[in-house]
XYZ file of C-alpha atoms in Angstrom:
623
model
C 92.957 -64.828 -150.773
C 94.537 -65.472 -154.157
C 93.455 -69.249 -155.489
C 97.279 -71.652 -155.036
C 97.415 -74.219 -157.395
C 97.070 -78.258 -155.921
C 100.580 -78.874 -156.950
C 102.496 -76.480 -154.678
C 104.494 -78.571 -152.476
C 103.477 -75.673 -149.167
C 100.000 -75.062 -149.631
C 96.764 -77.147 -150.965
C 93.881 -74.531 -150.997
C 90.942 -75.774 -149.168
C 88.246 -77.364 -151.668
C 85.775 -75.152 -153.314
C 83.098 -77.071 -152.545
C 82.037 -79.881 -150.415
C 83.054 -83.184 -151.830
C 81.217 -85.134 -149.492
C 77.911 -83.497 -150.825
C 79.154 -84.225 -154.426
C 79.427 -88.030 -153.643
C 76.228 -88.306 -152.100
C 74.826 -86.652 -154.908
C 76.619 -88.760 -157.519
C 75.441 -91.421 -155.698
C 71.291 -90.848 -155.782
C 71.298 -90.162 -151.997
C 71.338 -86.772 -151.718
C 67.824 -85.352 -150.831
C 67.569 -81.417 -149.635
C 69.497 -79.174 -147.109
C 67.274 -78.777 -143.737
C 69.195 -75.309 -142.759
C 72.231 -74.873 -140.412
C 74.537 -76.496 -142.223
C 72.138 -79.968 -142.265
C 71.225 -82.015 -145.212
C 69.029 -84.997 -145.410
C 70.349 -87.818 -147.394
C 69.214 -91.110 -147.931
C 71.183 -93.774 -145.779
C 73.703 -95.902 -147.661
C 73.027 -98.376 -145.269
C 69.409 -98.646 -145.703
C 69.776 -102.162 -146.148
C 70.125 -102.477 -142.440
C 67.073 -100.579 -141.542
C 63.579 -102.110 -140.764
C 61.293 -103.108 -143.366
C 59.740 -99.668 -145.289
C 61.324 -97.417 -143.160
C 62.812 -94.595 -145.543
C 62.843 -91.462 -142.970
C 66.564 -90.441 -144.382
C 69.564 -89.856 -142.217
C 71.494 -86.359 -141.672
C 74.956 -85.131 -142.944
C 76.024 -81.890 -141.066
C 78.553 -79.899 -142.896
C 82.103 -79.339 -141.144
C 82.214 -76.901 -138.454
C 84.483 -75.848 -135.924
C 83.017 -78.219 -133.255
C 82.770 -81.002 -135.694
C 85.578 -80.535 -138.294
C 84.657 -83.551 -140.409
C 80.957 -83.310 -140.291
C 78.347 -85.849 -138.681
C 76.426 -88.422 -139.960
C 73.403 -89.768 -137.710
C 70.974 -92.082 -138.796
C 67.767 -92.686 -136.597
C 67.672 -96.374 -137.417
C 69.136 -99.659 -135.324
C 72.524 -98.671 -136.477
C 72.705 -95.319 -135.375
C 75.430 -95.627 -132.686
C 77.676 -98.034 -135.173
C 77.745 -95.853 -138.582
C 80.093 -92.591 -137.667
C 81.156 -89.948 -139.859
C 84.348 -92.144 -140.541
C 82.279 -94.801 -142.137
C 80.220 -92.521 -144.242
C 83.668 -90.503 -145.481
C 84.838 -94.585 -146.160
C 81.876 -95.594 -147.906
C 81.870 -92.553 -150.420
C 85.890 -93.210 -151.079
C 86.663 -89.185 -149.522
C 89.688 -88.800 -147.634
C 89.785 -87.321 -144.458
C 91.728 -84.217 -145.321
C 89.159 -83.385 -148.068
C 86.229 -83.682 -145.998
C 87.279 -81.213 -143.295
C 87.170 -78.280 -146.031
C 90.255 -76.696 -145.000
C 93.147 -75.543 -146.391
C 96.460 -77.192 -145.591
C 99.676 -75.871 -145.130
C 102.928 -78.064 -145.185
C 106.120 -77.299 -142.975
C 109.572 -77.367 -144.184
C 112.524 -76.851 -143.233
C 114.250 -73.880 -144.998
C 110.613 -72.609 -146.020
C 109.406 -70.570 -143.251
C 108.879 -67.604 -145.531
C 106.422 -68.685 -147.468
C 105.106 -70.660 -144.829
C 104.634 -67.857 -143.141
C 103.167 -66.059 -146.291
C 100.598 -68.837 -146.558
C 99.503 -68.611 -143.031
C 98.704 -64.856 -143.512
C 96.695 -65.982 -146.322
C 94.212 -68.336 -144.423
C 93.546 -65.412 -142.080
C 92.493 -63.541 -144.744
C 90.164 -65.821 -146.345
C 89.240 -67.103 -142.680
C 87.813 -63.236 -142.209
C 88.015 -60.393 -139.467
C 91.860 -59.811 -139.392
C 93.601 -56.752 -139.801
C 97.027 -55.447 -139.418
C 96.775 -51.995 -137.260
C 99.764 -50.376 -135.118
C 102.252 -52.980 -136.258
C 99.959 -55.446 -134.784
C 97.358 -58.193 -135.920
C 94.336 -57.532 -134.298
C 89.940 -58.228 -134.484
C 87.454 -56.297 -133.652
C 85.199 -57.380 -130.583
C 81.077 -56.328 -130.887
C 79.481 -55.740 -127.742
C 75.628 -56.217 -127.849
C 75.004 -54.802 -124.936
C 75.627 -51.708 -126.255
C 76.676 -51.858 -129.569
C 79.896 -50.757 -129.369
C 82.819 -52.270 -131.335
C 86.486 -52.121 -129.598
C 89.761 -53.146 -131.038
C 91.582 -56.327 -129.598
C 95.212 -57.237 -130.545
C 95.836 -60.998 -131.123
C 98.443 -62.271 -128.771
C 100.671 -65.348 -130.042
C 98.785 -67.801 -128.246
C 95.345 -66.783 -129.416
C 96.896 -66.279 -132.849
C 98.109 -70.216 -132.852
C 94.503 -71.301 -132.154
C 93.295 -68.851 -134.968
C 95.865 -70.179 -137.409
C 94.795 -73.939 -136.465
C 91.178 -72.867 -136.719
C 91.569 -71.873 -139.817
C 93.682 -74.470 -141.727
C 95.038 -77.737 -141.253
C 99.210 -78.067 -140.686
C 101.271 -81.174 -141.585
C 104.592 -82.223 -141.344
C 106.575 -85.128 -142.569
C 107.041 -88.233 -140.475
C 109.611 -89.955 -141.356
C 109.215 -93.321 -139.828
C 105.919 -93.568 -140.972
C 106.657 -92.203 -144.486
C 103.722 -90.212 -144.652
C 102.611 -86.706 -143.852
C 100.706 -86.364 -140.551
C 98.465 -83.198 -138.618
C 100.593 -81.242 -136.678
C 99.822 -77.938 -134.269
C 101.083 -74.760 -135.768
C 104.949 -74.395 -135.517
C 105.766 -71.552 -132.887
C 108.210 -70.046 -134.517
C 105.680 -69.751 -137.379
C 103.409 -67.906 -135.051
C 106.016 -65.761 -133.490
C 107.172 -64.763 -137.113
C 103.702 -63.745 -138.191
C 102.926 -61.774 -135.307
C 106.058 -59.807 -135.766
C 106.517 -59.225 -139.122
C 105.389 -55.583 -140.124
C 105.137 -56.333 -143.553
C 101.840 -58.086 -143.711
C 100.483 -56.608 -146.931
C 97.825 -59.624 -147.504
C 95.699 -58.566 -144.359
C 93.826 -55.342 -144.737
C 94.978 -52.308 -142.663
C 92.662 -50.655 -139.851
C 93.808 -47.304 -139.475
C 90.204 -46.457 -137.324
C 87.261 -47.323 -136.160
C 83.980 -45.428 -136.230
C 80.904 -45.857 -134.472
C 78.724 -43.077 -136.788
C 78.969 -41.857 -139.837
C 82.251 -39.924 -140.076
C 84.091 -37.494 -142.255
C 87.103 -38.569 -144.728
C 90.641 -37.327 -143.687
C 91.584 -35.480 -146.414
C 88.531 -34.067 -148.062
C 86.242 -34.411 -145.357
C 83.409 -35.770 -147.685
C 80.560 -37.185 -144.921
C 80.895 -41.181 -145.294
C 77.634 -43.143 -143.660
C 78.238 -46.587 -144.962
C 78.994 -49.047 -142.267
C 81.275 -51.712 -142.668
C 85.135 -51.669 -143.650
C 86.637 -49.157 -146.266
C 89.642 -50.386 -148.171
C 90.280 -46.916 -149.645
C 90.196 -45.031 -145.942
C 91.149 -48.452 -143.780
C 88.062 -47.166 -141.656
C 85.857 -49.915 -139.758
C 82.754 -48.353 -139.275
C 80.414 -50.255 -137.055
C 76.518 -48.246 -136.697
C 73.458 -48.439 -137.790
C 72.821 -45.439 -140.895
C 68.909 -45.042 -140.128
C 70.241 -44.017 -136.374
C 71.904 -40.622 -137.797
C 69.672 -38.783 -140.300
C 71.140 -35.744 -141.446
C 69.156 -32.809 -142.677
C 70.467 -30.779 -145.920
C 73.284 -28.974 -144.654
C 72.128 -25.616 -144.220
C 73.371 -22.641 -141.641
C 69.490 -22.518 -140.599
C 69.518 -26.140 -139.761
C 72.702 -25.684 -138.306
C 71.701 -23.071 -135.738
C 68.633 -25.505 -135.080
C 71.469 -28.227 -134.314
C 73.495 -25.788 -131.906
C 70.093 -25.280 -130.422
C 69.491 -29.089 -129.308
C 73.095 -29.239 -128.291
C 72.746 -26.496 -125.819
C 69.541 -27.587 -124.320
C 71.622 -30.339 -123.070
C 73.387 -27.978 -121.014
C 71.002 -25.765 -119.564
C 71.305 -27.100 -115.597
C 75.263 -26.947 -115.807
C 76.696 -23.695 -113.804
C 79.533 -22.209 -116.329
C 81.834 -19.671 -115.136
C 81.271 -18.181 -118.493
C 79.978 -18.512 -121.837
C 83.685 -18.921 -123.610
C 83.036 -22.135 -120.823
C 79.982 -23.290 -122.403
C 81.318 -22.959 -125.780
C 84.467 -24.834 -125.071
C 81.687 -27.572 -124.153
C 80.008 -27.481 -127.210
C 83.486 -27.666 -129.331
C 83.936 -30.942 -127.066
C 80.900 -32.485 -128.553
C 81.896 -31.736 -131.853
C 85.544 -33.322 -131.275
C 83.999 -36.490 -129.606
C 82.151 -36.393 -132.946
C 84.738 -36.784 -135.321
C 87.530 -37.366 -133.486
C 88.528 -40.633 -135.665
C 88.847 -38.031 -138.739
C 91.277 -35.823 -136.906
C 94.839 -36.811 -136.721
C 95.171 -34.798 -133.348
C 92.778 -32.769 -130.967
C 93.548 -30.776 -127.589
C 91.989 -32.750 -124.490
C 89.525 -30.798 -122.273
C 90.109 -29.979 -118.563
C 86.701 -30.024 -116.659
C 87.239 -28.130 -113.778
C 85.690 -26.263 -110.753
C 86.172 -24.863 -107.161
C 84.037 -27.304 -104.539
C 83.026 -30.993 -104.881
C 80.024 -31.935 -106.527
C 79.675 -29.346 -109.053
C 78.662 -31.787 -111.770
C 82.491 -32.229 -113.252
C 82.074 -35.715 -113.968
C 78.584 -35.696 -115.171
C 79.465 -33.225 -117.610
C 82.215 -35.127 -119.136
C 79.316 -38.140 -118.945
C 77.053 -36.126 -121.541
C 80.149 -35.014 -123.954
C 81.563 -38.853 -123.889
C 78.741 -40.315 -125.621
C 78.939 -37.926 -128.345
C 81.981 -40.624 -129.472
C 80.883 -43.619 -128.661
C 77.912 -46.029 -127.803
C 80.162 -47.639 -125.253
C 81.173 -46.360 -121.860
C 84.097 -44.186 -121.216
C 87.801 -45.764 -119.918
C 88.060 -44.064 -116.703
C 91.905 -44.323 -115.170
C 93.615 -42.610 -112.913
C 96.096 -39.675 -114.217
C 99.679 -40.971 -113.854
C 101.862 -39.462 -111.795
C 105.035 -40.707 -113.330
C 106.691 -40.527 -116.120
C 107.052 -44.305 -116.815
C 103.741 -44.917 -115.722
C 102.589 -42.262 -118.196
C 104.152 -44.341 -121.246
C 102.860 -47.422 -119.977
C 99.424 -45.923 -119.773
C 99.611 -44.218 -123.291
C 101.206 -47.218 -124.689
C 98.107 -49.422 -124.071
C 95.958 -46.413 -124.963
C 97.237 -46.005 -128.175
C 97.258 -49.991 -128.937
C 93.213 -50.410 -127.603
C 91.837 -47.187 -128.829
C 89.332 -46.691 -126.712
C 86.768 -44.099 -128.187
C 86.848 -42.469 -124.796
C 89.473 -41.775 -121.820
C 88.286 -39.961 -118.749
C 91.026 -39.081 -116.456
C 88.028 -38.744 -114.096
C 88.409 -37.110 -110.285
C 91.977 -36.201 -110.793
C 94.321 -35.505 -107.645
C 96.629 -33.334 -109.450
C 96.952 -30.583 -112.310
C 97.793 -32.581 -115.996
C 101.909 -33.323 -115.492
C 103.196 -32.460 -118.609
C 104.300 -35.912 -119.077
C 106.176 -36.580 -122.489
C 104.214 -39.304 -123.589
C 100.593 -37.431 -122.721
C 102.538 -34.318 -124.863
C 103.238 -36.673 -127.502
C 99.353 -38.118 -127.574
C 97.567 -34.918 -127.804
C 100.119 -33.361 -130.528
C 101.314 -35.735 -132.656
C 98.864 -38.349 -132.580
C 101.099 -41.005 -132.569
C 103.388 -43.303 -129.741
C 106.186 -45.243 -130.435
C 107.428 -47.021 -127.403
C 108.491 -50.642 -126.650
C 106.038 -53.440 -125.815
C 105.757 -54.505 -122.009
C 107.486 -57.943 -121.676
C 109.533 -57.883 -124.712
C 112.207 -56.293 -126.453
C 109.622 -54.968 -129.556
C 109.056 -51.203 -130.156
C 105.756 -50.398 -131.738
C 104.504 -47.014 -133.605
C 100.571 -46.761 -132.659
C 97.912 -44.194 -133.018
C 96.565 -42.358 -130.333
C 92.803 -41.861 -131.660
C 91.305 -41.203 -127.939
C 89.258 -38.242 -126.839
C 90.607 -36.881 -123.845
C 88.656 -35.721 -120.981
C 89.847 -35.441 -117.316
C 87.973 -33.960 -114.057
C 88.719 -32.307 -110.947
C 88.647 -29.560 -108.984
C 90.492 -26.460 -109.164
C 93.150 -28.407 -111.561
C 95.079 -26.739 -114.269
C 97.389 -27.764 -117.250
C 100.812 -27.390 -116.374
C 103.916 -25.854 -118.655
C 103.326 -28.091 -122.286
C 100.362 -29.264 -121.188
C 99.082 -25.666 -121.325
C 98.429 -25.732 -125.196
C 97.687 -29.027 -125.470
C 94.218 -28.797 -123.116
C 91.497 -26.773 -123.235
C 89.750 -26.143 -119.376
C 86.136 -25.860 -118.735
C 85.191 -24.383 -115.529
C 82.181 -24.727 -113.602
C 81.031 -22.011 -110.994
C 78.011 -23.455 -108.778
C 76.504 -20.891 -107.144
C 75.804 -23.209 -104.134
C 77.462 -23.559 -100.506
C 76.972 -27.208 -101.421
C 76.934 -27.943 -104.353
C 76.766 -31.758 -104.194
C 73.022 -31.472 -102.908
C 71.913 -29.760 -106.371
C 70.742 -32.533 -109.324
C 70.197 -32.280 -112.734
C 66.465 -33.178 -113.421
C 66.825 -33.264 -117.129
C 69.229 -36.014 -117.383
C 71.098 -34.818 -120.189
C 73.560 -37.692 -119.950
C 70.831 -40.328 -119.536
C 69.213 -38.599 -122.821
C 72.281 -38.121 -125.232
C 72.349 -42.019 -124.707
C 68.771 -42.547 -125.569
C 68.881 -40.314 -128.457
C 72.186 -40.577 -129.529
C 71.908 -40.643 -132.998
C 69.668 -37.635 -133.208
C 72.642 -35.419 -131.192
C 75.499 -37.002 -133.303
C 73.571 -35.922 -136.006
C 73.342 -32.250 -134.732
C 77.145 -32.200 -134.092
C 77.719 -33.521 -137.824
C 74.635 -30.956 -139.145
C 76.698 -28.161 -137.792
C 80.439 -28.882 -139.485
C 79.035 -30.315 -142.889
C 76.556 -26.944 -142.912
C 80.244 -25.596 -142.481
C 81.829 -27.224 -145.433
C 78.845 -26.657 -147.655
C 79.027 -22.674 -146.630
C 82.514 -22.682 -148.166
C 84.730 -22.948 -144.505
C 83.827 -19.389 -143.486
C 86.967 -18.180 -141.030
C 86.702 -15.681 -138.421
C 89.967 -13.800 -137.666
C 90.848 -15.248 -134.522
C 94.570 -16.824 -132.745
C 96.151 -20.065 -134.303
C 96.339 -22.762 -132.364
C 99.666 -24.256 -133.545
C 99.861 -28.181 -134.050
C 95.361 -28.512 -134.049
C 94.809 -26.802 -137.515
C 92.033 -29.274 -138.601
C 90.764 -29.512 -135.178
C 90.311 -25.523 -135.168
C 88.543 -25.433 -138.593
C 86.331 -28.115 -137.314
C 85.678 -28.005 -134.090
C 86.096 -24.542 -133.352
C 85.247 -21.894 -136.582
C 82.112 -23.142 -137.090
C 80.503 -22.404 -133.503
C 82.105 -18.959 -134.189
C 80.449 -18.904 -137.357
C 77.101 -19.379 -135.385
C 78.166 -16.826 -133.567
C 79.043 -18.497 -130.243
C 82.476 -17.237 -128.027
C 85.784 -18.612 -129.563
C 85.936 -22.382 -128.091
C 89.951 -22.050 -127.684
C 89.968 -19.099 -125.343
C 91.176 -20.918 -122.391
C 93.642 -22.400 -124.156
C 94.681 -18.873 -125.746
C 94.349 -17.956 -122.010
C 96.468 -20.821 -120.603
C 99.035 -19.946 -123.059
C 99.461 -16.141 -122.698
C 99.489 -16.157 -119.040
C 101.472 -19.453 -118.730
C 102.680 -19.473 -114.702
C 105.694 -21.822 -115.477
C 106.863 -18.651 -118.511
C 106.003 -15.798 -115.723
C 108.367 -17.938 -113.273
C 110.897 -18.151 -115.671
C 110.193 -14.466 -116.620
C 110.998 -13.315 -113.081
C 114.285 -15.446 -112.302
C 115.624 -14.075 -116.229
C 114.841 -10.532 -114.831
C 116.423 -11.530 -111.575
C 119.130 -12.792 -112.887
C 119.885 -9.537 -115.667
C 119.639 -7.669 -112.639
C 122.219 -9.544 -110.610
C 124.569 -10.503 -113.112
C 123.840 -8.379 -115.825
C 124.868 -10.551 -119.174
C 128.122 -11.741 -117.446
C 128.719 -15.521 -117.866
C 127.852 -17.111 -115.199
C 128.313 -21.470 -113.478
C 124.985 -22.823 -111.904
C 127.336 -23.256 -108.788
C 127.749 -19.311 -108.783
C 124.156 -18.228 -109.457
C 123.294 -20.703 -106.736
C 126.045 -19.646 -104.094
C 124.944 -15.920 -104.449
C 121.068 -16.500 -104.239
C 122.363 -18.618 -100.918
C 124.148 -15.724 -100.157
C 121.153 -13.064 -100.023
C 118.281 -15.001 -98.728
C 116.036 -11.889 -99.314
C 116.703 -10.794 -102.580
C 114.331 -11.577 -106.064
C 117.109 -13.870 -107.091
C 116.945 -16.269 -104.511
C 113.017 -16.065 -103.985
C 112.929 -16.564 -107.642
C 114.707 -19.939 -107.795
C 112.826 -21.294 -104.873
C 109.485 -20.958 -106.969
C 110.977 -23.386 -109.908
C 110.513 -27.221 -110.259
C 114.019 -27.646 -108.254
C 113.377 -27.667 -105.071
C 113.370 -30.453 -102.839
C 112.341 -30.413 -98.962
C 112.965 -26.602 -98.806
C 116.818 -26.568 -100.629
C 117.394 -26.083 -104.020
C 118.805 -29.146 -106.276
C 121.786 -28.079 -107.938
C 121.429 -30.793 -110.582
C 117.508 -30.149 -110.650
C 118.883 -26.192 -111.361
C 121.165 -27.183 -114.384
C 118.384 -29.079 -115.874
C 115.733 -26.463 -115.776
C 117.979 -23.969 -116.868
C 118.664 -26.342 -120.383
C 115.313 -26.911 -121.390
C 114.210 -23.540 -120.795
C 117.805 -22.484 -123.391
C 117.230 -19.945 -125.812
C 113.192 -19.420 -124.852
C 112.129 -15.273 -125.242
C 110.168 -14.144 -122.103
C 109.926 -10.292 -121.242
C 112.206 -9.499 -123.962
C 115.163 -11.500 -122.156
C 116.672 -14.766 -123.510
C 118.833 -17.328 -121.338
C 121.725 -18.063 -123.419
C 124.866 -20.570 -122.841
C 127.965 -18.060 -122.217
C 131.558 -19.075 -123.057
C 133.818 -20.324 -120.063
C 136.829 -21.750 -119.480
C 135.789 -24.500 -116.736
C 133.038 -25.566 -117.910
C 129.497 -25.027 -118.793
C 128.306 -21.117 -118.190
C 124.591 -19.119 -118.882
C 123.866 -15.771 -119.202
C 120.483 -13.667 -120.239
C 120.608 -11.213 -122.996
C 118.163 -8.479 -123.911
C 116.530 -9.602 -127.028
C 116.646 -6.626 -130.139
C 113.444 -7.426 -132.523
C 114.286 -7.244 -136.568
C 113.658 -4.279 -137.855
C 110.581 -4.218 -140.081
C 111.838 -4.070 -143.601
C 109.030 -1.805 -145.749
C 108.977 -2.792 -149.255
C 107.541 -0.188 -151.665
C 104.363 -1.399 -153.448
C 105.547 -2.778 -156.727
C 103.937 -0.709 -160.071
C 101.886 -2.579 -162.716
C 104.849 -2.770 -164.611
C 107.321 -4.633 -162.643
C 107.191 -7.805 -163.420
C 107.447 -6.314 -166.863
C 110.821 -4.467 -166.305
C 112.295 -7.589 -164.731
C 111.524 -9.427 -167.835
C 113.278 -7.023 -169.774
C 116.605 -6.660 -167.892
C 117.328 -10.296 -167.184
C 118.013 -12.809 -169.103
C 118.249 -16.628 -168.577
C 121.562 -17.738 -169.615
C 121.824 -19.639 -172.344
C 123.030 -23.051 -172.969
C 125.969 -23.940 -174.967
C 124.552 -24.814 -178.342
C 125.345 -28.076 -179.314
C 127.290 -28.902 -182.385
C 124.740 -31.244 -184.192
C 121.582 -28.789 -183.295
C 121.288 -27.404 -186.896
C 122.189 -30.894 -188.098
């Protein structure tokens, strides 16, 4: 925090050092500090003590359980001579002796009031702004894991009384006297989005991590003004080798010994896994990443113990397992706190249903961020969504967006029962124990990546997850496992919600042809013949309700799906009279326009034949 001057009629900056230790040193009674904050001093009322004895009294600096300091003395007097009497004897004022700095409130000030309080969290230590919120960063040392915590307005008034004093004027005493912090101080700070004093915390990392930008391997801990990374770990935990493709296959090696004991269906399956390893990895680097589906046919198939190896891969700390919400508001509530907390980890674990392609889970996984209004109040905040998402259960699939958003692992037991089998390596168990060693495999194999200049194979984009792709996915391909997207590739090609509404635009060409048509007519003709495609078409879409179609539930299907290309056929509004009207129309590709390879000389022959036009030439240029 910048140094105010004394003389600013708001703010008095605390002392720089302690006065009370300058007077007792100016005075000859200083002796040495003991530790902890303790000094022994030489009594100033050793007059009082019994004849040669010179054992020294204590002077404990200010803390926060004794904010003026204690004085103790093991003489007769001890239980009449109190800090007050030592802070009257050495002519220090109160104020001065608690160390703090002191902020005054006035009316008409609350700006820089409010400026000043921002200030004192700064120099008190451990603030940041992140998400449009202030927050601090909890330690666990139970397992070493480090989780964001947003201040709420009552914990930031003790924090702001912890770490100053606050005055205001009272006027019948004429004098200025302790106050608590003003609330509509604290409700000003904690809303204002403009608090450029304390530092911002864009992420947290609990290993070594890669820069966004340039991807340069970072393994300092501690906080990084340039990135706004926190990164909370222990560097002699993750020791790299030189990042070479042999070491790299070594690292792939020790990754897939974890997984030896796990069933895949196949080994696009086991990749996939491997690319989730790497994601948990780095997953603070990239700005979005798909989430992975862990799926499989009968109970006990070792779902959620596979998600339990690739989770610590992320984190030191255990996973945030929820339930998958089955709502739409519940979804935003659930992303909303998500996206404030940022847990390292979520595990939609032992899900009941397929992944709803609810909007806020669609906004999560693709564009990283959520902006959505705080529960309780009427204020809307932007935050990250920095989570790795996993989710378990069996036989579930990604449904319509949610189809290129998460990649599915599937597990094939070859077992009757497969909740008798057990894993006797205890992969989970050991990623824990050894976590740094696997982190470091996961890291060993990008940054070998990098160094070998980003080799690409030729393989599908995966729209929206560029960075995730080059890092995640190209460099297992590059070691020459199975492309880690091909479920998603899968999921995407042979989407069941485009090959429903590929059947009711064929059904409906067939019917109407490309006349205009009301969703009142479609409807009443489908009614009509019970039997036909048309009708069995519309009863497989998301608007049916106990057996009958939902008109209203029709219309709205039919405008979100506006305009989309399946089979060649497009559903279209058509012009009408009454009111609104669709129709499908075939859909003619552009013709491929073949340009003839230009000779050496082209660019040459354009140069000659044009010319830029000239500007008028003014009348003092030859001047």
């Amino acid at each position: 925090m910048a140094t105010r001057p004394r003389g600013d009629d708001i703010f008095t900056p605390a002392p720089e050092s302690n006065p009370v230790l300058a007077a007792l040193q100016a005075a000859g009674l200083y002796r040495h500090p003991t530790g902890g904050g303790d000094h022994l001093i030489s009594c100033p009322w050793e007059a009082e003590h019994a004849q040669d004895d010179r054992r020294g009294a204590q002077y404990h600096a200010p803390d926060e359980n004794a904010p003026l300091g204690s004085f103790w003395c093991p003489c007769q007097h001890r239980d009449q001579r109190s800090i007050g009497d030592l802070l009257e004897r050495l002519n220090i004022e109160r104020s001065d002796a608690r160390m703090k700095p002191r902020v005054r409130v006035k009316q008409g000030e609350l700006h820089r009031v409010v400026g000043y309080a921002a200030s004192a969290l700064v120099e008190r230590g451990g603030f940041y702004r992140s998400n449009d919120l202030i927050v601090t960063l909890k330690h666990d040392p139970a397992d070493g894991d480090v989780t964001i915590v947003p201040i709420t307005e009552p914990s930031l008034s003790m924090h702001l009384a912890a770490a100053c004093d606050w005055e205001k004027f009272d006027g019948r005493r004429g004098r200025w006297q302790r106050c608590d912090v003003p609330t509509n101080v604290v409700g000003s700070l904690a809303r204002n989005r403009d608090l450029t004093d304390l530092p911002e915390l864009r992420n947290v990392a609990r290993q070594p991590y890669l820069r966004a930008g340039d991807f340069t391997l970072i393994n300092t801990p501690g906080y990084d003004t340039a990135t706004g990374v926190y990164a909370s770990f222990d560097a002699a935990d993750f020791v790299l080798p030189t990042a070479t493709k042999e070491n790299a296959v070594e690292a792939l090696t020790l990754l897939k010994g974890l997984l030896t004991e796990f069933e895949f269906d196949g080994d696009e399956d086991r990749a996939t896994t491997l690319s989730a390893m790497l994601t948990a990895t780095i997953r603070d680097t990239l700005k979005v990443a798909p989430g992975f589906n862990i799926t499989a046919s009968s109970p006990g198939s070792g779902k959620s113990y596979l998600a339990s190896v690739i989770a610590p891969f992320a984190s030191p700390g255990e996973p945030r397992n929820i339930s998958y919400p089955l709502t739409q508001e519940e979804a935003t509530k659930v992303v909303l706190s998500l996206a404030l907390e940022q847990p390292p980890v979520v595990c939609f674990d032992d899900m009941a249903t397929d992944w709803l392609p609810h909007g806020a889970m669609n906004r999560m996984l693709t564009s990283g961020q959520i902006s959505e209004r705080l529960l309780g109040s009427n204020r809307v905040v932007t935050a990250r969504a920095a989570s790795l998402v996993l989710g378990t259960g069996n036989n579930i699939r990604p449904l319509r967006d949610m189809a290129r958003r998460v990649a599915s692992i599937y597990l094939l037991p070859q077992s009757e029962v497969a909740a008798t089998r057990a894993f006797d390596a205890k992969p989970a168990e050991e990623v824990r124990r050894n976590r740094g060693r696997y982190v470091a495999a996961a890291l060993t194999i990008i940054t070998a990546w990098l160094a070998a200049g980003k080799p690409k194979a030729d393989v599908p984009n995966i729209a929206g997850f560029e960075d995730w792709s080059d890092l995640c996915r190209q460099p297992l391909i590059w070691l020459g496992e199975p492309d880690p997207a091909t479920s998603l590739i899968q999921q995407m090609t042979h989407d069941p919600d485009k090959e429903q509404l590929g059947e009711l635009l064929r059904a409906w060409r067939d019917e109407f042809g490309q006349r205009g048509m009301m969703v009142r007519q479609v409807l009443q003709r489908a009614n009509e013949r019970q039997h036909d495609d048309l009708h069995a078409a519309i009863l497989e879409l998301p608007c049916v309700e106990a057996g009958r179609i939902n008109q209203s539930r029709f219309g709205r299907y039919l405008g979100r799906n506006k305009n989309r290309i399946v089979g060649g056929l497009k559903l279209v509004e058509a012009a009408n009279s009454e009111r609104r009207a669709w129709a499908v129309q075939p859909v003619t590709p552009m013709p491929v326009q073949h340009v003839p390879e230009a000779d050496p000389d082209f660019h040459a022959n354009i140069a000659s034949t044009w010319q830029r036009p000239q500007a008028a030439k003014s009348p003092t240029a030859d001047l």
